[in-house]
């Protein structure tokens, strides 16, 4: 299970982040989307992508090992994962996906605030914030302790609500896509998104870039 998890996380991350990186970098003046504020002229994303990728590979290893421990220790049997589609209505399968996003967003919000406390920032979160102008590869660029915390809050979801493995896979894939977008260094949402009544609640690439800056 650990090896399968490493392969699954690795292939998905490298495919999504790699495609996004090629679309918008290394020439920040070109590529898709709009340039973000604060990026200095002549910024070369290639100088930082290698470091982000190295940290990301460690994160993938941590994610896979957490999966392996869950299965090898039998903890997965105590979760609310269900494997027979008939165990829950079809509507629940589709509703569980946005619910997982809401749960993860809530758990990550509080984890992120904790990691910005001075006592935790240097150990857990500084590695991620070395990417002052992040590239798509910064999406998984974590210290191992942050990677472990991230893995645990995702894992917590299957102990809170009933989830089919396919719905969980869809959630994780879409979550990875959005995470990569949030760090890619370009903006695809319309201008004025933050002024919209709904848009102001959505964490855009622009907002997250300002956070890193």
Short mmCIF file of N, CA and C in Angstrom, two decimals, residues 193 195-202:
data_model
loop_
_atom_site.label_atom_id
_atom_site.label_comp_id
_atom_site.label_asym_id
_atom_site.label_seq_id
_atom_site.Cartn_x
_atom_site.Cartn_y
_atom_site.Cartn_z
N UNK A 193 -12.04 39.63 -9.04
CA UNK A 193 -12.60 38.45 -8.37
C UNK A 193 -12.78 38.70 -6.88
N UNK A 195 -13.50 41.26 -5.31
CA UNK A 195 -14.58 42.20 -4.98
C UNK A 195 -15.96 41.57 -5.14
N UNK A 196 -16.01 40.39 -5.74
CA UNK A 196 -17.28 39.70 -5.95
C UNK A 196 -17.76 39.10 -4.64
N UNK A 197 -19.07 39.03 -4.42
CA UNK A 197 -19.60 38.52 -3.14
C UNK A 197 -19.20 37.06 -2.89
N UNK A 198 -19.09 36.27 -3.97
CA UNK A 198 -18.65 34.89 -3.81
C UNK A 198 -17.13 34.78 -3.95
N UNK A 199 -16.59 35.54 -4.91
CA UNK A 199 -15.17 35.47 -5.18
C UNK A 199 -14.30 35.84 -4.00
N UNK A 200 -14.81 36.70 -3.13
CA UNK A 200 -14.00 37.12 -1.98
C UNK A 200 -13.74 35.98 -1.00
N UNK A 201 -14.49 34.89 -1.12
CA UNK A 201 -14.31 33.73 -0.25
C UNK A 201 -13.41 32.67 -0.88
N UNK A 202 -12.99 32.91 -2.10
CA UNK A 202 -12.19 31.92 -2.82
C UNK A 202 -10.73 32.33 -2.79
#
